[in-house]
Amino acid sequence: GSIVTVTPQNHTTYTVQGTDANGCMNTATITVRVSACIGVNEINNNPIGLSIYPNPNNGEFNISSKEDMNLVLINELGQVVMELSLNEGNNHLVNVKGLSEGIYIISDKTKNTALNQKIIIQN
């Protein structure tokens, strides 16, 4: 039903339980990890050189990497909104436009890396 937006100041785990129209229940848990700023260690731990900017923004952002990647953009409901491919053909750069306000997660489609990058769209 409703959308809940959170802005934790430190690592926080949220659990949501839902029931559908047929009475089926399910529970999902997500941990939001908060980093006050990007430090040298975090930059060094990003061997693929993924960059997402500007973030937060008004619905238009660029995604770039140092290597070929297949990514998915997931909305707050866990739905895949878009599939993105970064490769030599597009100079490892993709421009994404027209997203609605909210929080999205960019993940590695192939699951070869532990990539889950949050982006925020605020109009």
Short mmCIF file of C-alpha atoms in Angstrom, two decimals:
data_model
loop_
_atom_site.label_atom_id
_atom_site.label_comp_id
_atom_site.label_asym_id
_atom_site.label_seq_id
_atom_site.Cartn_x
_atom_site.Cartn_y
_atom_site.Cartn_z
CA GLY A 1 0.00 0.00 0.00
CA SER A 2 2.01 2.94 1.24
CA ILE A 3 5.58 4.05 0.58
CA VAL A 4 7.82 4.59 3.57
CA THR A 5 10.97 6.69 3.22
CA VAL A 6 13.71 6.35 5.83
CA THR A 7 16.85 8.38 6.48
CA PRO A 8 18.81 6.55 9.18
CA GLN A 9 21.95 8.11 10.64
CA ASN A 10 23.69 4.74 11.10
CA HIS A 11 23.32 1.13 9.94
CA THR A 12 19.70 0.08 10.50
CA THR A 13 17.83 -3.14 9.73
CA TYR A 14 14.16 -2.91 8.72
CA THR A 15 11.67 -5.76 8.58
CA VAL A 16 8.41 -5.50 6.65
CA GLN A 17 5.56 -7.97 6.84
CA GLY A 18 2.76 -7.93 4.29
CA THR A 19 -0.44 -9.80 3.57
CA ASP A 20 -1.97 -10.00 0.08
CA ALA A 21 -5.67 -10.13 -0.88
CA ASN A 22 -5.61 -13.96 -0.56
CA GLY A 23 -4.35 -13.86 3.02
CA CYS A 24 -0.82 -14.99 2.13
CA MET A 25 1.83 -13.43 4.37
CA ASN A 26 5.51 -12.83 3.75
CA THR A 27 8.31 -10.97 5.48
CA ALA A 28 11.29 -9.15 4.00
CA THR A 29 14.32 -7.68 5.77
CA ILE A 30 16.77 -5.09 4.47
CA THR A 31 19.76 -3.45 6.11
CA VAL A 32 20.45 0.16 5.18
CA ARG A 33 24.17 0.84 5.58
CA VAL A 34 25.10 4.47 6.14
CA SER A 35 28.47 5.98 5.34
CA ALA A 36 29.09 9.57 6.41
CA CYS A 37 31.52 10.09 3.54
CA ILE A 38 33.57 8.16 1.05
CA GLY A 39 36.98 7.45 2.46
CA VAL A 40 40.17 6.14 0.89
CA ASN A 41 39.36 2.57 1.96
CA GLU A 42 35.95 2.65 0.25
CA ILE A 43 37.41 4.03 -2.96
CA ASN A 44 40.12 1.34 -2.96
CA ASN A 45 37.46 -1.35 -2.41
CA ASN A 46 35.70 -0.31 -5.64
CA PRO A 47 37.86 -2.16 -8.21
CA ILE A 48 35.27 -1.79 -10.98
CA GLY A 49 35.37 1.99 -10.63
CA LEU A 50 31.58 2.39 -10.65
CA SER A 51 30.50 6.01 -10.45
CA ILE A 52 26.93 7.33 -10.16
CA TYR A 53 26.43 11.08 -10.31
CA PRO A 54 24.87 13.38 -9.32
CA ASN A 55 23.34 11.60 -6.36
CA PRO A 56 20.84 12.67 -5.07
CA ASN A 57 19.35 14.40 -8.12
CA ASN A 58 16.12 15.39 -9.87
CA GLY A 59 15.66 12.31 -12.06
CA GLU A 60 18.64 12.43 -14.40
CA PHE A 61 21.99 10.85 -13.60
CA ASN A 62 25.04 9.23 -15.19
CA ILE A 63 26.44 5.79 -14.46
CA SER A 64 29.99 4.96 -15.52
CA SER A 65 32.47 2.19 -14.84
CA LYS A 66 35.97 1.11 -15.78
CA GLU A 67 34.80 -2.24 -17.16
CA ASP A 68 31.85 -3.92 -18.88
CA MET A 69 28.85 -4.36 -16.59
CA ASN A 70 25.20 -5.36 -16.82
CA LEU A 71 23.15 -3.61 -14.15
CA VAL A 72 19.54 -3.49 -13.01
CA LEU A 73 17.76 -0.48 -11.54
CA ILE A 74 15.28 -1.54 -8.83
CA ASN A 75 12.56 0.66 -7.30
CA GLU A 76 11.39 0.79 -3.67
CA LEU A 77 8.94 -2.06 -4.32
CA GLY A 78 11.73 -4.39 -5.50
CA GLN A 79 10.63 -4.18 -9.15
CA VAL A 80 13.22 -4.01 -11.92
CA VAL A 81 12.62 -0.63 -13.57
CA MET A 82 15.43 -0.74 -16.09
CA GLU A 83 18.31 -2.90 -17.30
CA LEU A 84 21.55 -1.10 -18.14
CA SER A 85 24.63 -2.22 -20.02
CA LEU A 86 27.98 -0.46 -19.68
CA ASN A 87 30.38 -1.48 -22.42
CA GLU A 88 32.90 -0.19 -24.98
CA GLY A 89 30.06 0.72 -27.35
CA ASN A 90 28.80 3.41 -24.96
CA ASN A 91 32.23 4.24 -23.45
CA HIS A 92 31.06 2.61 -20.20
CA LEU A 93 28.66 5.53 -19.62
CA VAL A 94 24.85 5.53 -19.46
CA ASN A 95 22.56 8.52 -18.92
CA VAL A 96 19.27 7.72 -17.18
CA LYS A 97 16.33 10.18 -17.31
CA GLY A 98 12.69 10.43 -16.33
CA LEU A 99 12.63 8.54 -13.06
CA SER A 100 9.94 9.33 -10.51
CA GLU A 101 10.85 10.64 -7.09
CA GLY A 102 12.03 7.93 -4.71
CA ILE A 103 14.89 5.65 -3.76
CA TYR A 104 16.33 3.16 -6.23
CA ILE A 105 19.00 0.47 -5.97
CA ILE A 106 21.49 -0.30 -8.73
CA SER A 107 22.68 -3.92 -8.63
CA ASP A 108 24.93 -6.13 -10.71
CA LYS A 109 22.59 -8.17 -12.93
CA THR A 110 25.08 -11.04 -13.15
CA LYS A 111 25.72 -11.09 -9.37
CA ASN A 112 29.48 -11.27 -10.08
CA THR A 113 30.09 -8.40 -7.66
CA ALA A 114 28.51 -7.43 -4.35
CA LEU A 115 27.11 -4.25 -5.85
CA ASN A 116 24.06 -2.54 -4.36
CA GLN A 117 24.28 1.22 -4.84
CA LYS A 118 21.45 3.48 -3.64
CA ILE A 119 20.36 6.51 -5.66
CA ILE A 120 17.86 9.12 -4.55
CA ILE A 121 15.57 11.05 -6.87
CA GLN A 122 14.06 14.18 -5.31
CA ASN A 123 12.19 16.76 -7.36
#
